[in-house]
PDB file of C-alpha atoms in Angstrom:
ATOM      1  CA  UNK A   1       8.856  37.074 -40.321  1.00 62.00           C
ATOM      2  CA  UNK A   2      11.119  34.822 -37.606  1.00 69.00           C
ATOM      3  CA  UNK A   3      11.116  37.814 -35.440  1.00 63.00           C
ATOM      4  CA  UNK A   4       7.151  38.092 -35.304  1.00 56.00           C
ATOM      5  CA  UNK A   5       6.806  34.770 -34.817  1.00 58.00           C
ATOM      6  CA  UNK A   6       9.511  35.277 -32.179  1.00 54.00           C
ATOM      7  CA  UNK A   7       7.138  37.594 -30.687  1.00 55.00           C
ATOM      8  CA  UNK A   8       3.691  36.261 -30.701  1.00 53.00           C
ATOM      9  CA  UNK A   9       5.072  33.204 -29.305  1.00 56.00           C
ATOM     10  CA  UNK A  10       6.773  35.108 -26.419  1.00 59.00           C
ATOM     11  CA  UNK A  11       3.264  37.642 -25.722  1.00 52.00           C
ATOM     12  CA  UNK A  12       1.394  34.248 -25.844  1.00 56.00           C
ATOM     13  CA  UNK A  13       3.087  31.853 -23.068  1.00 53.00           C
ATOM     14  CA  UNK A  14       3.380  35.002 -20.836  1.00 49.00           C
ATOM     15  CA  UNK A  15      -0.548  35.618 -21.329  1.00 50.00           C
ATOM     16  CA  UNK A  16      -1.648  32.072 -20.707  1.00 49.00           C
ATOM     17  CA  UNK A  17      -1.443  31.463 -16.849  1.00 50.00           C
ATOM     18  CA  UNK A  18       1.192  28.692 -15.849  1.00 48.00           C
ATOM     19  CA  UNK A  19       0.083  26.245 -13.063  1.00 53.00           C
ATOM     20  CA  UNK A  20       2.163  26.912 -10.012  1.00 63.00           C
ATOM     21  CA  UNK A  21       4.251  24.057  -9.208  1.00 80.00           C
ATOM     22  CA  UNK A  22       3.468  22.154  -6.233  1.00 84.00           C
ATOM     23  CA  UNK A  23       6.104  19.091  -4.618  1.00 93.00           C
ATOM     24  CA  UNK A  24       4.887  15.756  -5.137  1.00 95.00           C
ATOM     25  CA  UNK A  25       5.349  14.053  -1.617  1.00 96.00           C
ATOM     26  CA  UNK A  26       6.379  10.068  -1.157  1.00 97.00           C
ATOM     27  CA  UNK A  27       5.597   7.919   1.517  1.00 97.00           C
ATOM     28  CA  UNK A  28       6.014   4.612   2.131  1.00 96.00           C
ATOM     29  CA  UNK A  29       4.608   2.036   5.663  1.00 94.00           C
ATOM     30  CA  UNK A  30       7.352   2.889   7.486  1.00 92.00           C
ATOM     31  CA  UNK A  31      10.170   1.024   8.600  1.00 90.00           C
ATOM     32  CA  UNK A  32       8.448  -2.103  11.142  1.00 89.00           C
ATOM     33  CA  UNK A  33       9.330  -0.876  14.724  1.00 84.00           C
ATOM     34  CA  UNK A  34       9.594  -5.168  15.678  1.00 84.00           C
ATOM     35  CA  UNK A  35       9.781  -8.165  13.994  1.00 84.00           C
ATOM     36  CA  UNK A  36       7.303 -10.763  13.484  1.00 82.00           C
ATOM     37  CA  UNK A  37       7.804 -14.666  13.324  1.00 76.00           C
ATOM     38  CA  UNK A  38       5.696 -16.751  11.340  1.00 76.00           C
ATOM     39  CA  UNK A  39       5.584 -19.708  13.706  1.00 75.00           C
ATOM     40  CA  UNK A  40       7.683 -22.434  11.937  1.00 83.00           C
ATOM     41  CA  UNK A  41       7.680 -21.218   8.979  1.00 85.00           C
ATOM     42  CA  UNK A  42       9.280 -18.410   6.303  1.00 86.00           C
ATOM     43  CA  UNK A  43       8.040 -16.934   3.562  1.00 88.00           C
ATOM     44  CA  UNK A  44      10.116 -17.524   0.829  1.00 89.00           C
ATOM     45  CA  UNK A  45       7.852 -15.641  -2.032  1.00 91.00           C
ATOM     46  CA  UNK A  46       5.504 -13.640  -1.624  1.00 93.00           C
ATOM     47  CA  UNK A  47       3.363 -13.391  -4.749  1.00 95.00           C
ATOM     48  CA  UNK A  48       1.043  -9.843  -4.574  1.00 96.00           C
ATOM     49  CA  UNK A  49      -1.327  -8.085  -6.534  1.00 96.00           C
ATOM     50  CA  UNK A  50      -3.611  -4.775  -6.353  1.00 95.00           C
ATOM     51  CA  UNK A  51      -6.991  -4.671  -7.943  1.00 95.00           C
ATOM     52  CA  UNK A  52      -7.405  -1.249  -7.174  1.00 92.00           C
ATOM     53  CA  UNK A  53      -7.283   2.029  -9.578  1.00 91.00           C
ATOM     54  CA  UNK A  54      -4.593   4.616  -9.037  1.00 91.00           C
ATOM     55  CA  UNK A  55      -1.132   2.683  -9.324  1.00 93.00           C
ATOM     56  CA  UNK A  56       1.136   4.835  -6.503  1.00 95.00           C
ATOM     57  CA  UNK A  57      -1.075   7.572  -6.045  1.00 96.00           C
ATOM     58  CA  UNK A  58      -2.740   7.758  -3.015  1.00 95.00           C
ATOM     59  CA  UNK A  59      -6.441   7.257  -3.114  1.00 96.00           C
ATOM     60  CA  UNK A  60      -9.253   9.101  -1.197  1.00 95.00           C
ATOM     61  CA  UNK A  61     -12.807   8.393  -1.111  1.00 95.00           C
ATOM     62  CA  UNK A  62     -14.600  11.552  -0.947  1.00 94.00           C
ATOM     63  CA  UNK A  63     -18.094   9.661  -0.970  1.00 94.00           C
ATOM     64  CA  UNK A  64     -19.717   6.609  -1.534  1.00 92.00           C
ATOM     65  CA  UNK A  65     -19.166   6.475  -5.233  1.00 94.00           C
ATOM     66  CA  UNK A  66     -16.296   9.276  -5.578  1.00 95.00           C
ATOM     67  CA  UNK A  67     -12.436   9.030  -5.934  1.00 95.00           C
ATOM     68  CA  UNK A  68      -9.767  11.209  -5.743  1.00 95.00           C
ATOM     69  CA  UNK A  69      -6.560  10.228  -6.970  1.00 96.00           C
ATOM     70  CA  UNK A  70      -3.942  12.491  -5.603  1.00 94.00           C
ATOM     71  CA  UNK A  71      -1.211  13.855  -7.964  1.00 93.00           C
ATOM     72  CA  UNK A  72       1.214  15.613  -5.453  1.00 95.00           C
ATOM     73  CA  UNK A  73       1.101  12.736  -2.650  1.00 96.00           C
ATOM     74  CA  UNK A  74       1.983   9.311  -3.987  1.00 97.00           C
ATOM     75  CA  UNK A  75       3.128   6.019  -2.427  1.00 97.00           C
ATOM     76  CA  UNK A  76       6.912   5.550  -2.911  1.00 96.00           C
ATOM     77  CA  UNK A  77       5.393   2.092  -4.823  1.00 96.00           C
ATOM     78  CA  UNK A  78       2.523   0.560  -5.647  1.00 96.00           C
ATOM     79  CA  UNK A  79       0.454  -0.917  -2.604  1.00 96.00           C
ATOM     80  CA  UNK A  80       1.691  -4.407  -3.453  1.00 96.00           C
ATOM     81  CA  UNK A  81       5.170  -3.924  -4.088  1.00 96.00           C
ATOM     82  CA  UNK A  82       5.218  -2.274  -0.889  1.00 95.00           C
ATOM     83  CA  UNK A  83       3.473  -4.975   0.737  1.00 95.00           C
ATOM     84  CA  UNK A  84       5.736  -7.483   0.118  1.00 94.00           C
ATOM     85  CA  UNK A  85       8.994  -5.119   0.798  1.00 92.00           C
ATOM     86  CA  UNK A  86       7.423  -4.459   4.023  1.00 93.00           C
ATOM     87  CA  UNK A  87       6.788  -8.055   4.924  1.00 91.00           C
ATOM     88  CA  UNK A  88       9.921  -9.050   4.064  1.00 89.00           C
ATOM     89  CA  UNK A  89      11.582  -6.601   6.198  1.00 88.00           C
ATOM     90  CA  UNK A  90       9.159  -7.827   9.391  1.00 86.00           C
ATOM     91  CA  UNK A  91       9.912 -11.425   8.870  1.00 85.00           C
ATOM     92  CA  UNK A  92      11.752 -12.998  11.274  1.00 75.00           C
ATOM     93  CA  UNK A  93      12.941 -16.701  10.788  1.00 60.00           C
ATOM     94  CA  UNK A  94      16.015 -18.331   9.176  1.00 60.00           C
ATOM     95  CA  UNK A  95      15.869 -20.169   6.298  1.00 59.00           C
ATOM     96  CA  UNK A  96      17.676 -23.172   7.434  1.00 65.00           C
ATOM     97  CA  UNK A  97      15.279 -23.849  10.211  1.00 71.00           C
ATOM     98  CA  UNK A  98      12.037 -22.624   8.527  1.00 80.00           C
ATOM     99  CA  UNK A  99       9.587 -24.563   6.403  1.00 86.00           C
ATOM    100  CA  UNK A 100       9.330 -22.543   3.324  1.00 88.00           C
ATOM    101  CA  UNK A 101       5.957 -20.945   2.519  1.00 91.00           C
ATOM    102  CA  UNK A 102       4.330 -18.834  -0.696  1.00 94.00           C
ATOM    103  CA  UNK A 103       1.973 -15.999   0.768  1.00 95.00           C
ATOM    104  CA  UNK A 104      -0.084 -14.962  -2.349  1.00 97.00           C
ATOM    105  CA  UNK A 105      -1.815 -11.157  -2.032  1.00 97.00           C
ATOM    106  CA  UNK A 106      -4.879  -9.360  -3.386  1.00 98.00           C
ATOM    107  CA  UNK A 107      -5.285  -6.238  -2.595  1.00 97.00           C
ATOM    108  CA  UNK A 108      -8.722  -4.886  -2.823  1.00 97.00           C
ATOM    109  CA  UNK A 109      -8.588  -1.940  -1.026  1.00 97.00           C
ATOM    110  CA  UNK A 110      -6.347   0.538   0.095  1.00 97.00           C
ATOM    111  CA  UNK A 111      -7.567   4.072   0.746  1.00 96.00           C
ATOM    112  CA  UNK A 112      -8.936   6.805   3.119  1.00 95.00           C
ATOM    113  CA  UNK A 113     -12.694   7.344   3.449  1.00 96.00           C
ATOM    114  CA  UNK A 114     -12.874  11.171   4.155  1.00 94.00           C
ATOM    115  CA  UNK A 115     -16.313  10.895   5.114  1.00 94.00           C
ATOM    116  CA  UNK A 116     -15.965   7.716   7.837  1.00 95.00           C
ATOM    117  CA  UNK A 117     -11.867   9.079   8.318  1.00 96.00           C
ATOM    118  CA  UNK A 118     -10.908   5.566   8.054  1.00 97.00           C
ATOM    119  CA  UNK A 119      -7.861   4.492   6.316  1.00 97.00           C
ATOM    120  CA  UNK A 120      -9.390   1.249   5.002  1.00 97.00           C
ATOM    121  CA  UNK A 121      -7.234  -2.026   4.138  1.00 98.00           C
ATOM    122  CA  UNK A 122      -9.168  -5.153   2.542  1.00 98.00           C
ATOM    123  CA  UNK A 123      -6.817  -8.049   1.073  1.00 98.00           C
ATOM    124  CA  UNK A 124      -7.633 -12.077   0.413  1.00 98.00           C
ATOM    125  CA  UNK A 125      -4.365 -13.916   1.292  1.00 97.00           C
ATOM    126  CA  UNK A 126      -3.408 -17.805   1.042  1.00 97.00           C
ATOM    127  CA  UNK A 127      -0.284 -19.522   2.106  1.00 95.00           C
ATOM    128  CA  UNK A 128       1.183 -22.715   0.341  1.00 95.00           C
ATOM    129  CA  UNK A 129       3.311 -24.883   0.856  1.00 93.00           C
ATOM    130  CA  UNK A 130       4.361 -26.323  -2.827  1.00 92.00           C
ATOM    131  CA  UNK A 131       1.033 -27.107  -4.513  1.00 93.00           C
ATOM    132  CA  UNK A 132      -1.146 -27.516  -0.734  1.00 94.00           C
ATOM    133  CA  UNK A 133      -2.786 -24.927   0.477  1.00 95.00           C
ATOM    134  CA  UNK A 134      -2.450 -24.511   4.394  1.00 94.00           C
ATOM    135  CA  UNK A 135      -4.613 -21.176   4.888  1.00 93.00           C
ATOM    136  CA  UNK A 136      -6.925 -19.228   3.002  1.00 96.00           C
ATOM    137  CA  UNK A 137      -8.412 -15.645   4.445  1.00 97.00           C
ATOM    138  CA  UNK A 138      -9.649 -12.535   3.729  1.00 98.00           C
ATOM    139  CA  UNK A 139      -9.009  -9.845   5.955  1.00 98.00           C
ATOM    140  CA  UNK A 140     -10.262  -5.879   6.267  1.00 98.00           C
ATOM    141  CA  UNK A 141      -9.161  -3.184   9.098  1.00 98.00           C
ATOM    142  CA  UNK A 142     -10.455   0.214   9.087  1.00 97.00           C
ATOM    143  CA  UNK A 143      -8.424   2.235  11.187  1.00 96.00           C
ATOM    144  CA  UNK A 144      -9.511   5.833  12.233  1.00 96.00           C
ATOM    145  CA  UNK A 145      -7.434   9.111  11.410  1.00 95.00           C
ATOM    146  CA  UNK A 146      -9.042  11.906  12.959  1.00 89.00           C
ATOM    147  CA  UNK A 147      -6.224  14.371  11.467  1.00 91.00           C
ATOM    148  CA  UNK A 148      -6.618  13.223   7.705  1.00 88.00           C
ATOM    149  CA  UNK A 149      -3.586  14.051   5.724  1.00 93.00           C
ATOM    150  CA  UNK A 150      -0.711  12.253   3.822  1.00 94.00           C
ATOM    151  CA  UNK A 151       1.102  11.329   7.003  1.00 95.00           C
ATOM    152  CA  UNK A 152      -1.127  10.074   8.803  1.00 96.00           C
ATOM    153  CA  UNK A 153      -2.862   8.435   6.487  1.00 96.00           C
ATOM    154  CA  UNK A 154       0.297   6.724   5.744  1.00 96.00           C
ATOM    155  CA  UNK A 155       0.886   5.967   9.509  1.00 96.00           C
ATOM    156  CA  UNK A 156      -2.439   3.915   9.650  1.00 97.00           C
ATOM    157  CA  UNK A 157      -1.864   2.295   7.017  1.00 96.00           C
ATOM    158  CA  UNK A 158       1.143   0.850   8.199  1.00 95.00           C
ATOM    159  CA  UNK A 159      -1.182   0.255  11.188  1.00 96.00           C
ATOM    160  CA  UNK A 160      -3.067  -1.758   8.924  1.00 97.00           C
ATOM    161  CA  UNK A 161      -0.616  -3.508   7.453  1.00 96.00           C
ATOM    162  CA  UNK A 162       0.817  -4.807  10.769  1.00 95.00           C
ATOM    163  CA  UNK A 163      -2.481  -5.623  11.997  1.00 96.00           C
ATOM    164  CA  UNK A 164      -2.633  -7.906   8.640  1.00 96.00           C
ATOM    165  CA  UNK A 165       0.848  -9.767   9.374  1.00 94.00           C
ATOM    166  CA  UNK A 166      -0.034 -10.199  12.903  1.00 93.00           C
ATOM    167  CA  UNK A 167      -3.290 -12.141  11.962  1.00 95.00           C
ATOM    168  CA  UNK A 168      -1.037 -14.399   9.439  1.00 93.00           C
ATOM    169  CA  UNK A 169       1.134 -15.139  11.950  1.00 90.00           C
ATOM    170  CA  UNK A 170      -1.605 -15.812  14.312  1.00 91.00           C
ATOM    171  CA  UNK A 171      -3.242 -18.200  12.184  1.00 91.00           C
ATOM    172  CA  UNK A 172       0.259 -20.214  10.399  1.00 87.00           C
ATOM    173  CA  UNK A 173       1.027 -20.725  14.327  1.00 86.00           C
ATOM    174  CA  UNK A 174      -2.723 -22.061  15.235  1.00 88.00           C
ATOM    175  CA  UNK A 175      -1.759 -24.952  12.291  1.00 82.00           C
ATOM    176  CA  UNK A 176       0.542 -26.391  14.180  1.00 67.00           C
TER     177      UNK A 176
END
């Protein structure tokens, strides 16, 4: 009886096609190529959120109303998290001579439109000092990838995401 059930089991998962395995890819916005400095001050926290679907897999918009969450190319985090690594990692300023700051994050997009090949970026940011709000924005950049695929998508969105810093910077150094 164990050996027919041995059997059937055997004929069965050899008859029932297997998906083939395909590698799941990472990336990540790069390492920043220069630094930025936020005028006079430094972000101390940065406090970031998505409010889009899809957690670390990528997302692309195949139409108006249609999503396609990727399964074998993810983000090596979830758009926030790698937000604030990233921004960390561009900051330039010390401490000791730096008025501290809080950047808080929403993400509200972050995906490519196959149809308009755009790797969009939309995000509503403020900046506090303690309880005082110095700045509040929103801010969307749709940059063009002609050659839509995992990398490059990737490289505009780190596009993106510099373009974003660069216009917080801007605007903390307009304040003074």
């Amino acid at each position: 009886l164990i050996a027919v059930f041995v059997a059937v089991f055997i004929v069965s998962c050899s008859i029932i096609p297997q998906n083939p395995k395909y590698p799941v890819h990472y990336y990540d916005l790069g390492i920043p190529s220069e630094r930025i400095l936020f005028s006079k001050y430094f972000i101390n926290e940065i406090d970031a959120e998505t409010t889009t679907p899809g957690g670390n897999k990528m997302i692309f918009r195949k139409s108006a109303n249609m999503l396609e969450f990727d399964e074998y190319n993810r983000w090596t985090q979830e758009p926030d998290d790698m937000l604030r690594s990233y921004c960390f990692l561009k900051q330039q300023a010390t401490k000791e001579k730096s008025e501290k700051v809080t950047l808080k994050i929403t993400i509200s997009l972050f995906e490519l439109d196959i149809e308009n090949k755009t790797a969009n970026f939309a995000a509503e940011y403020e900046i506090k000092q303690g309880k005082n709000s110095l700045l509040k924005n929103s801010f969307l950049r749709q940059t063009t990838v002609e050659n839509q695929n995992a990398t490059n998508y990737a490289k505009a969105m780190g596009s993106n995401v510099d373009s974003f810093l660069a216009e917080i910077s801007e605007k903390l150094s307009a304040l003074q």
